[in-house]
XYZ file of C-alpha atoms in Angstrom:
661
model
C 361.624 -83.894 44.410
C 363.790 -86.535 46.556
C 361.699 -86.761 50.514
C 363.837 -89.276 52.968
C 360.663 -91.040 55.217
C 359.411 -89.153 58.364
C 361.092 -91.949 60.633
C 361.667 -95.363 61.391
C 359.742 -97.754 63.077
C 362.272 -100.863 64.373
C 360.765 -102.269 66.822
C 359.458 -105.801 65.363
C 355.827 -106.484 64.828
C 355.038 -108.214 68.003
C 355.388 -105.575 69.289
C 353.073 -103.617 67.523
C 349.389 -103.198 68.137
C 349.117 -103.802 65.081
C 350.141 -107.023 64.623
C 349.344 -108.597 67.558
C 346.691 -112.436 67.628
C 342.950 -111.565 65.246
C 340.295 -112.010 67.979
C 337.382 -114.485 66.297
C 335.242 -111.934 66.360
C 335.418 -107.549 67.053
C 336.709 -106.618 69.793
C 334.046 -104.194 70.531
C 332.686 -104.195 73.494
C 328.078 -105.583 73.020
C 326.850 -103.609 75.972
C 324.259 -106.045 78.060
C 320.840 -105.864 78.267
C 318.718 -107.417 81.459
C 316.581 -110.734 80.769
C 313.125 -108.081 81.247
C 314.479 -105.922 78.068
C 315.382 -109.514 75.956
C 311.495 -110.926 76.965
C 309.555 -107.646 75.841
C 312.089 -107.655 72.902
C 310.765 -110.928 71.870
C 307.018 -110.141 72.578
C 307.958 -107.381 70.177
C 308.971 -108.892 67.649
C 306.929 -112.185 67.640
C 303.299 -109.085 67.532
C 304.379 -107.663 64.746
C 305.440 -110.789 62.351
C 302.269 -111.734 63.621
C 300.314 -108.505 62.485
C 302.528 -108.168 59.617
C 301.831 -111.860 58.206
C 298.199 -111.311 58.687
C 297.976 -108.236 56.174
C 300.164 -110.258 53.849
C 296.852 -112.993 53.580
C 294.008 -110.523 53.714
C 295.912 -108.964 50.723
C 297.257 -110.990 48.049
C 298.686 -109.036 44.638
C 298.180 -111.840 41.800
C 300.346 -110.952 38.684
C 299.354 -109.229 36.123
C 299.779 -109.878 32.192
C 298.119 -105.429 32.072
C 300.141 -102.733 31.273
C 300.283 -100.529 34.700
C 298.481 -98.112 35.490
C 300.104 -94.437 35.184
C 300.371 -93.863 39.405
C 301.027 -97.377 40.192
C 304.973 -98.129 41.301
C 307.872 -98.332 38.766
C 308.049 -101.776 40.170
C 306.885 -104.576 42.355
C 310.377 -105.353 43.954
C 310.256 -104.128 48.268
C 312.842 -101.104 48.434
C 312.429 -101.242 52.813
C 315.572 -102.468 54.928
C 314.335 -106.219 55.029
C 312.486 -108.547 52.943
C 309.463 -109.223 55.458
C 309.545 -113.707 55.260
C 308.786 -115.825 58.420
C 311.079 -118.223 57.447
C 313.917 -118.046 60.086
C 317.100 -117.845 57.251
C 317.526 -114.824 54.947
C 317.985 -114.826 51.778
C 320.117 -111.834 50.134
C 318.236 -109.120 48.410
C 318.102 -109.954 44.444
C 318.238 -113.292 44.914
C 314.132 -114.201 45.545
C 313.581 -112.306 42.389
C 316.252 -114.206 39.499
C 319.378 -112.181 39.877
C 323.029 -112.690 42.027
C 322.526 -110.867 45.354
C 322.541 -107.557 45.817
C 323.224 -107.584 49.764
C 326.079 -109.494 52.086
C 324.217 -113.064 53.796
C 326.404 -112.555 56.590
C 325.564 -109.145 57.176
C 321.720 -108.509 55.830
C 319.745 -110.397 59.012
C 322.336 -107.781 60.928
C 319.811 -106.552 64.297
C 322.248 -106.549 66.923
C 323.860 -103.932 68.305
C 325.833 -102.238 65.282
C 329.135 -99.967 65.393
C 328.488 -96.591 66.775
C 329.057 -95.117 63.131
C 328.346 -91.111 62.860
C 327.820 -88.608 60.030
C 331.183 -87.607 59.815
C 332.800 -91.687 58.662
C 329.923 -91.672 56.640
C 330.794 -88.393 54.747
C 334.493 -89.751 53.919
C 333.248 -93.020 53.092
C 331.899 -91.223 50.226
C 334.852 -91.070 46.941
C 337.051 -88.172 45.574
C 336.711 -88.874 42.248
C 335.580 -92.820 41.374
C 332.131 -92.738 39.593
C 328.779 -93.354 41.595
C 325.067 -91.719 42.275
C 324.252 -88.845 44.300
C 322.541 -91.432 46.538
C 320.956 -94.195 46.145
C 321.483 -98.331 45.201
C 323.779 -98.272 41.871
C 324.325 -101.477 40.777
C 325.846 -102.644 37.271
C 327.217 -100.320 34.245
C 325.254 -101.358 31.364
C 325.539 -99.909 27.203
C 328.826 -97.162 27.652
C 329.490 -96.354 24.874
C 331.210 -92.983 22.688
C 329.008 -90.912 20.489
C 329.856 -87.315 19.345
C 332.692 -85.885 22.213
C 330.357 -87.635 24.370
C 330.963 -91.083 27.233
C 328.287 -92.980 28.054
C 327.046 -94.733 31.057
C 324.653 -96.383 32.020
C 323.586 -98.239 35.404
C 321.413 -100.250 37.551
C 319.616 -97.737 39.725
C 317.098 -97.358 42.583
C 316.179 -93.980 42.802
C 314.756 -94.133 46.002
C 316.315 -96.002 47.999
C 319.318 -97.326 48.725
C 319.497 -101.374 48.850
C 318.709 -102.983 45.597
C 315.025 -102.797 43.813
C 313.019 -100.740 41.454
C 315.816 -100.713 39.312
C 316.221 -97.959 36.520
C 318.985 -97.537 34.153
C 320.324 -94.281 35.608
C 322.580 -92.418 32.414
C 325.277 -90.130 32.858
C 327.785 -88.262 30.333
C 331.800 -87.768 30.184
C 334.372 -86.198 28.592
C 337.480 -87.917 29.897
C 336.123 -90.797 31.532
C 336.963 -89.285 34.775
C 334.353 -86.121 34.844
C 330.379 -86.803 34.531
C 326.804 -85.376 33.682
C 324.194 -86.781 36.073
C 321.358 -86.747 33.137
C 317.837 -87.692 33.407
C 316.646 -91.800 33.485
C 317.163 -92.825 30.446
C 314.509 -96.130 30.905
C 312.383 -96.879 33.685
C 310.750 -100.331 34.761
C 307.206 -99.400 32.932
C 306.268 -102.246 30.765
C 305.394 -105.087 30.845
C 308.050 -106.995 30.342
C 310.602 -105.188 32.869
C 308.244 -103.842 35.717
C 309.944 -105.552 37.864
C 313.353 -103.703 36.920
C 314.994 -102.762 32.891
C 318.308 -104.847 33.779
C 321.942 -104.994 32.417
C 322.417 -104.197 29.076
C 325.016 -103.554 26.214
C 324.681 -101.231 23.533
C 326.353 -102.248 19.425
C 326.697 -99.254 17.169
C 326.320 -100.375 13.896
C 328.611 -99.508 10.651
C 326.103 -96.399 9.797
C 326.061 -95.371 13.463
C 323.148 -96.037 14.840
C 323.117 -97.064 18.242
C 321.080 -100.659 19.028
C 320.709 -101.813 23.098
C 319.792 -105.089 24.601
C 319.271 -105.597 27.961
C 317.206 -107.766 29.831
C 313.586 -107.488 30.940
C 312.106 -108.805 34.591
C 308.473 -109.365 33.605
C 304.829 -108.981 35.093
C 305.384 -112.438 35.250
C 309.259 -113.085 36.348
C 310.350 -113.672 33.511
C 314.109 -112.486 32.392
C 313.180 -111.652 28.821
C 316.040 -109.844 26.244
C 314.416 -106.327 25.237
C 315.482 -103.437 22.427
C 316.235 -99.497 22.773
C 317.517 -96.943 20.739
C 317.837 -93.478 20.693
C 315.080 -91.321 19.547
C 317.372 -89.013 18.555
C 320.512 -89.735 17.254
C 321.872 -86.639 16.025
C 321.366 -85.059 20.104
C 324.853 -86.099 22.015
C 323.568 -86.534 24.595
C 320.928 -89.681 23.852
C 318.669 -88.131 26.333
C 315.800 -90.008 24.821
C 315.329 -94.038 24.500
C 313.062 -95.693 22.524
C 311.893 -99.808 23.295
C 310.914 -101.206 20.713
C 307.366 -101.548 20.629
C 307.271 -105.455 20.160
C 309.600 -106.398 22.412
C 310.573 -108.656 24.137
C 312.424 -109.431 21.475
C 314.143 -112.594 22.540
C 312.064 -115.145 25.415
C 314.089 -118.774 27.109
C 314.389 -121.482 25.135
C 313.054 -124.666 25.800
C 315.511 -125.881 28.637
C 316.543 -122.072 29.808
C 315.392 -121.927 33.549
C 313.431 -118.449 33.301
C 315.462 -116.525 36.311
C 318.450 -117.985 34.297
C 318.675 -115.885 30.904
C 319.709 -112.979 30.748
C 322.671 -109.989 29.905
C 323.174 -110.100 26.007
C 326.484 -108.643 24.837
C 327.762 -105.890 22.833
C 327.091 -107.551 19.485
C 330.068 -108.081 16.789
C 330.116 -108.558 12.824
C 330.052 -112.618 11.342
C 331.801 -113.061 7.888
C 328.540 -113.802 6.500
C 327.302 -110.310 7.355
C 325.248 -111.648 10.276
C 325.818 -110.130 13.942
C 326.226 -112.960 16.855
C 325.063 -111.978 20.615
C 325.357 -114.183 23.437
C 323.601 -114.578 26.714
C 324.681 -116.157 29.981
C 322.452 -119.199 31.542
C 322.955 -122.211 33.381
C 322.431 -126.092 32.322
C 322.490 -129.021 34.648
C 325.076 -126.708 36.831
C 326.871 -125.696 33.655
C 327.663 -122.369 32.884
C 326.578 -121.735 29.113
C 326.750 -119.104 26.756
C 323.707 -118.811 24.375
C 324.967 -117.323 20.719
C 322.164 -115.708 18.909
C 322.260 -114.454 14.527
C 320.449 -111.940 13.391
C 320.261 -109.156 10.652
C 317.704 -106.912 12.248
C 318.129 -107.163 15.965
C 314.186 -108.345 16.592
C 314.126 -111.466 15.387
C 316.709 -114.099 15.799
C 317.517 -117.536 15.268
C 318.891 -119.187 18.046
C 322.275 -121.951 17.164
C 322.415 -125.115 18.721
C 325.774 -125.508 20.216
C 326.806 -122.664 22.903
C 329.658 -120.734 22.431
C 330.696 -122.488 25.376
C 330.658 -124.101 28.986
C 332.163 -124.427 31.901
C 330.875 -128.068 33.793
C 330.420 -127.476 38.069
C 330.138 -122.927 36.853
C 327.010 -122.291 37.486
C 324.750 -119.412 36.227
C 326.721 -116.999 34.275
C 326.020 -113.664 34.174
C 326.737 -110.065 32.615
C 328.832 -112.544 30.422
C 331.797 -110.147 27.740
C 333.417 -111.648 25.105
C 335.772 -109.184 22.526
C 339.275 -110.133 21.315
C 342.970 -109.127 22.101
C 345.479 -108.365 19.337
C 348.495 -110.725 20.225
C 351.231 -107.747 18.807
C 349.509 -104.379 19.297
C 348.972 -101.617 21.533
C 345.572 -100.975 21.184
C 342.167 -102.560 21.914
C 339.796 -103.939 19.209
C 336.639 -103.375 17.502
C 334.294 -105.921 19.295
C 333.846 -107.505 15.638
C 337.436 -107.044 14.463
C 338.905 -111.351 13.897
C 341.372 -112.533 12.488
C 345.503 -113.099 11.959
C 347.744 -112.499 15.097
C 343.829 -111.912 17.325
C 342.761 -113.633 20.529
C 339.248 -113.925 21.837
C 338.403 -112.709 25.860
C 335.712 -114.583 26.963
C 334.411 -113.468 30.548
C 331.572 -114.667 33.202
C 330.190 -113.659 36.320
C 329.232 -116.462 38.443
C 326.578 -116.133 39.990
C 327.593 -118.643 42.849
C 330.629 -116.240 43.801
C 330.389 -113.592 42.906
C 333.649 -113.595 40.696
C 334.263 -111.855 37.427
C 336.723 -114.650 35.409
C 338.124 -114.665 32.447
C 340.288 -116.604 29.707
C 341.638 -115.821 26.593
C 341.404 -118.657 23.663
C 340.435 -118.843 19.777
C 337.101 -117.869 18.246
C 335.995 -120.727 15.513
C 333.661 -118.792 13.294
C 332.316 -121.809 11.029
C 331.032 -123.075 13.881
C 330.507 -119.955 16.780
C 332.739 -121.495 19.125
C 335.314 -120.167 21.495
C 338.006 -123.198 22.884
C 340.841 -121.606 25.747
C 343.868 -122.189 24.910
C 344.696 -124.467 27.937
C 341.888 -125.672 29.156
C 343.170 -126.239 33.136
C 342.741 -122.782 33.625
C 338.847 -122.123 31.507
C 336.311 -119.199 33.121
C 335.966 -120.947 35.754
C 338.272 -122.650 36.566
C 341.404 -119.773 36.980
C 341.824 -115.965 36.169
C 339.883 -113.692 37.910
C 339.662 -109.559 36.597
C 340.020 -108.590 40.110
C 340.567 -110.488 43.431
C 339.383 -108.078 45.687
C 335.571 -106.319 45.510
C 334.455 -105.652 42.224
C 331.348 -108.448 40.292
C 329.263 -107.834 36.802
C 331.993 -105.963 34.122
C 331.396 -104.410 30.891
C 333.121 -103.797 28.149
C 333.011 -100.929 25.168
C 335.785 -100.287 22.201
C 336.450 -96.488 22.386
C 337.662 -95.678 18.622
C 338.315 -92.113 19.628
C 341.547 -93.280 21.633
C 341.425 -97.480 20.145
C 341.366 -99.235 22.796
C 338.694 -101.495 24.934
C 337.425 -99.543 28.357
C 336.862 -101.928 31.306
C 333.957 -101.043 33.826
C 333.444 -102.842 37.164
C 330.845 -102.283 39.953
C 332.173 -102.006 43.792
C 330.012 -102.923 46.280
C 329.416 -102.417 49.335
C 330.590 -105.018 52.147
C 328.841 -102.923 55.493
C 325.325 -103.597 56.231
C 322.248 -102.509 54.774
C 321.150 -100.469 57.866
C 324.884 -97.878 57.292
C 323.779 -97.900 53.039
C 320.816 -96.659 54.182
C 321.611 -94.116 57.114
C 324.363 -92.974 54.896
C 321.340 -92.597 52.243
C 324.219 -94.220 49.287
C 325.470 -98.073 47.873
C 328.482 -98.940 45.758
C 330.014 -97.481 43.018
C 332.175 -98.277 39.803
C 336.171 -98.467 39.176
C 338.135 -95.925 37.816
C 338.074 -97.677 33.868
C 340.532 -99.265 33.022
C 341.882 -100.082 29.762
C 342.972 -104.184 28.760
C 345.778 -105.495 26.052
C 347.150 -108.526 25.916
C 350.129 -109.451 28.453
C 352.738 -110.246 25.273
C 355.641 -111.393 28.076
C 354.114 -113.929 29.524
C 351.615 -115.179 26.523
C 348.107 -115.936 29.533
C 346.759 -113.158 30.650
C 345.757 -109.373 30.090
C 346.829 -106.535 31.211
C 344.355 -103.529 33.240
C 345.565 -100.228 33.954
C 343.205 -96.984 35.004
C 343.265 -94.853 31.735
C 345.391 -92.249 31.114
C 342.765 -89.150 31.998
C 343.016 -90.220 35.951
C 346.407 -88.718 35.156
C 345.150 -85.117 35.115
C 344.373 -84.963 38.882
C 347.463 -85.705 39.805
C 348.827 -82.131 42.370
C 351.643 -82.234 43.747
C 353.409 -84.873 44.051
C 356.610 -87.138 46.399
C 359.604 -89.080 45.671
C 361.378 -91.713 48.392
C 364.471 -92.979 46.741
C 365.811 -96.502 47.735
C 364.372 -96.728 50.825
C 365.589 -99.292 53.279
C 363.126 -101.608 55.832
C 364.637 -104.083 57.802
C 362.595 -107.187 58.569
C 359.765 -106.097 61.438
C 360.125 -102.607 61.201
C 357.629 -100.291 59.077
C 358.296 -96.216 57.896
C 356.040 -93.747 57.529
C 355.963 -92.373 54.716
C 355.463 -88.482 55.527
C 353.317 -87.076 52.958
C 350.563 -85.292 54.575
C 347.268 -86.271 53.868
C 346.840 -89.669 52.506
C 343.192 -90.270 51.242
C 343.225 -89.057 47.913
C 346.488 -90.533 45.843
C 348.293 -91.754 42.985
C 351.317 -94.780 43.850
C 353.363 -96.048 42.003
C 356.021 -98.592 44.183
C 358.994 -100.227 43.162
C 360.684 -102.507 45.578
C 363.246 -104.931 46.113
C 365.491 -107.329 48.313
C 368.613 -107.808 49.395
C 368.907 -110.881 51.597
C 370.260 -111.526 54.543
C 372.095 -114.663 53.918
C 369.913 -117.042 55.951
C 369.384 -119.788 54.451
C 366.247 -121.223 52.112
C 363.132 -123.223 53.145
C 361.030 -124.429 50.997
C 358.291 -122.410 52.146
C 355.506 -124.531 50.130
C 352.635 -122.931 52.296
C 352.398 -119.283 51.266
C 349.843 -117.447 49.438
C 347.759 -114.525 50.525
C 345.046 -116.337 53.189
C 347.571 -115.963 56.289
C 347.380 -112.030 55.275
C 350.151 -109.842 56.668
C 351.090 -110.891 60.145
C 352.042 -114.272 58.093
C 356.017 -114.066 58.648
C 358.245 -116.037 56.208
C 361.607 -115.447 54.791
C 360.806 -113.420 52.379
C 358.336 -111.763 52.382
C 355.672 -109.869 53.200
C 356.360 -106.468 52.423
C 354.516 -103.805 50.716
C 352.207 -100.748 51.892
C 349.870 -99.915 54.591
C 347.218 -97.502 53.081
C 344.590 -95.734 55.039
C 346.424 -96.305 58.494
C 346.112 -94.154 61.210
C 349.529 -93.016 63.109
C 349.439 -95.821 65.598
C 348.661 -98.840 63.445
C 344.890 -99.507 64.641
C 343.050 -99.386 61.937
C 345.478 -99.874 58.045
C 345.010 -102.094 55.130
C 348.501 -104.330 53.755
C 348.801 -103.969 50.018
C 351.557 -106.959 49.754
C 354.230 -109.314 47.568
C 355.329 -112.910 48.994
C 357.526 -113.980 47.379
C 358.355 -117.856 47.718
C 360.281 -120.043 47.439
C 359.352 -123.191 45.365
C 360.716 -126.594 45.974
C 362.307 -127.105 42.469
C 364.267 -123.727 43.043
C 362.470 -121.189 41.586
C 360.275 -118.453 43.142
C 356.517 -118.130 43.258
C 354.930 -114.651 43.901
C 351.920 -113.696 46.394
C 350.040 -109.939 45.106
C 347.392 -110.105 48.652
C 345.394 -107.138 50.170
C 344.122 -107.861 53.836
C 341.453 -105.883 54.651
C 340.959 -107.091 58.203
C 342.244 -104.306 59.754
C 341.254 -102.400 57.793
C 338.413 -100.747 60.163
C 337.632 -101.189 63.803
C 333.684 -101.627 63.035
C 332.056 -104.690 63.686
C 329.481 -104.839 61.388
C 331.676 -105.102 57.850
C 332.699 -107.619 56.075
C 336.194 -107.969 55.674
C 339.565 -110.811 54.914
C 342.027 -110.965 53.029
C 342.057 -111.105 49.387
C 344.784 -111.606 45.675
C 346.318 -114.083 44.263
C 349.775 -115.073 42.208
C 350.977 -112.776 40.181
C 354.107 -113.352 37.390
C 357.026 -111.816 38.513
C 359.799 -111.403 35.170
C 363.043 -112.501 35.999
C 364.301 -108.553 34.488
C 361.344 -106.948 36.458
C 361.675 -104.945 40.005
C 358.187 -106.103 42.119
C 355.969 -103.171 41.134
C 352.923 -102.153 42.091
C 350.596 -98.913 41.389
C 347.188 -98.071 44.229
C 344.850 -95.489 43.552
C 343.711 -94.557 46.926
C 340.363 -92.866 47.134
C 338.834 -92.608 50.414
C 336.921 -95.334 51.109
C 338.436 -97.163 47.997
C 341.980 -99.115 47.147
C 342.649 -100.618 43.775
C 345.630 -101.867 43.674
C 346.957 -103.285 40.512
C 350.441 -105.471 40.361
C 353.676 -106.203 37.817
C 351.449 -103.045 34.979
C 348.084 -104.442 35.736
C 348.579 -109.064 35.497
C 346.688 -108.951 38.614
C 344.310 -106.793 40.434
C 342.127 -106.307 43.955
C 339.719 -103.497 44.837
C 340.023 -103.463 48.406
C 336.656 -101.490 49.989
C 336.933 -100.573 53.506
C 335.113 -98.205 56.223
C 337.909 -96.902 58.288
C 336.409 -95.548 61.417
C 339.656 -93.620 62.280
C 342.285 -93.404 59.496
C 339.828 -90.620 57.905
C 340.326 -87.263 57.146
C 343.787 -85.639 58.145
C 344.226 -88.880 60.677
C 344.858 -90.876 57.237
C 348.264 -92.333 56.574
C 350.544 -93.992 54.725
C 353.420 -96.619 55.708
C 356.204 -98.800 54.032
C 355.963 -102.070 55.654
C 358.507 -105.214 55.324
C 357.480 -108.281 58.196
C 359.976 -111.002 56.346
C 362.227 -112.217 58.729
C 365.858 -112.681 57.058
C 365.088 -109.858 53.742
C 365.780 -105.642 53.575
C 363.381 -104.376 50.933
C 364.707 -101.191 49.436
C 361.506 -99.154 47.784
C 361.756 -96.594 45.107
C 357.384 -94.441 44.862
C 356.686 -91.232 43.519
C 353.412 -90.801 45.362
C 350.443 -88.087 43.908
C 348.044 -85.649 46.045
C 344.987 -86.207 43.123
C 342.794 -83.873 43.715
C 338.341 -84.160 43.436
C 337.056 -85.127 40.169
C 333.604 -83.012 38.810
C 330.422 -84.660 38.778
C 327.384 -83.234 39.335
C 323.631 -83.103 37.266
C 324.479 -81.613 34.462
C 322.653 -78.438 34.299
C 319.631 -78.775 33.042
C 318.793 -75.350 31.379
C 321.035 -75.242 29.758
C 320.307 -79.848 27.642
C 318.168 -77.630 25.325
C 321.235 -76.013 23.336
C 323.799 -78.697 23.340
C 325.492 -78.960 20.125
C 327.181 -82.089 18.503
C 330.438 -82.030 19.696
C 334.191 -82.775 18.283
C 336.263 -85.243 19.873
C 338.788 -83.037 21.823
């Protein structure tokens, strides 16, 4: 149905509390302590640090190559709030163990007064239709696959705590990629070659239907090695039991590769010579590299002399992914497909900057190398999968719907203290399909899998809502915490003189006014706009008379809390001459996934509101441009919650092979 907005606020932005100057620090007052109190606290800290140091010195734990006893803990990694250290520098969790940071450097040492979080606030942060475990820590998606009517997701999981450590493979299954059932752990760190963690891996489906899983193990001596595992019973649709190859590891760091810079094997692809190829990320002299191996049996390998690819200055490549995309087509491709009309996408997760980057190019099968279409936008120099809070992604080919499906990890931006208090940390994005953008020819399109539409409830339409410069319009849809939003925008010039706005972009945030923008939506906002997250476009005139458009998300006013990390994210997005400015947003409590122009540019936002929660969450249109009216047309669905629960253990033995549905 067509609905009118509830009201229009026409006052200029300067008069709104939201558009007051951004302070350098949170405006939340901090209670003062008397000097005597500080002295007591300082003396107590010195005593405790001395005691801990004495215990550590007197209780060394040398590394052992022997298989751990059954009553030993699964890992030697700490699971307490902070790593014990006498150094004044607090490293992010995970760095000392040879993986990317698993906590926020700017916050992990936060021992000051934190925001007064309540259980109600923590409860609201938990999402309704994004996948996450019942409790504790989760990071990278692992080995996603489709088998006998079930989608399988494995994931990095700490069964003991809401911080990184003791990494085990969690396991869940789904019939539709939306509703999930938790299963028992697939693999635990119980062998010398993975005792310090069963890390990231990938699945390969062989032509005869067999499944092989290659994964990185962190050995008892902290060496990163590659291991092989496979299902104990391939006829089991739930793949409950996994067998680790008895002669693991199958690969160790080659000469010239550091023992802690060798991880995350990809899905294998089959070459014309009948041999499988696998690539693994690493770093050589500051350059990110992808090593290539050949194998016929996944137990013995030949390391090729040349890299699949390398890019100087990009640092360690983690979670490398490599797959084909059709230039003209609406379906995905199996990883081994190659030939005319196909480009190959090479993606890496950059350890130095914690972003997922990709480039399109050509794969040469004669020497197993890949060359980017545009060297200026090589891997790490140009495009990102997602310009927000997103990392360690992995794709798989879904034979049921002939599509390439992308998973990604959304990590936290609060403190570990808060994560421990609420009892969980991190989640996965809604799975996305990946297609080549044949309109631009330079990028991919990411789009939520169509199954998410099964959650749609009632919808509300808004047609041709005019938002004047400096105005905010509330959209009367009721509670605004679980939404699927489609919005198109057109701009109507007010005839002001055009200027060169070469300094456009996202970094100034939604308060940075120009003639043409910004304009868009305010999500997870309270009625007074004291908390809100703008998702917006910023068109900018260029010196040659053209128009350059940015798509942005400004998290800086998303929370009144003083102990969360928030910033402005975004990038340019191509808007073609015959296109309107269009966005789709998936709002799920503390997560907002934003897709511009059909998925050319994507931003994931992680927010922690304190007031814009439950029934207080609202949705607004805004126009902060100075020289244009904005006309908006929207269709907004309320979304139901997904069914994400443990699999009934008493029914596991009765599950029969299921036909695809």
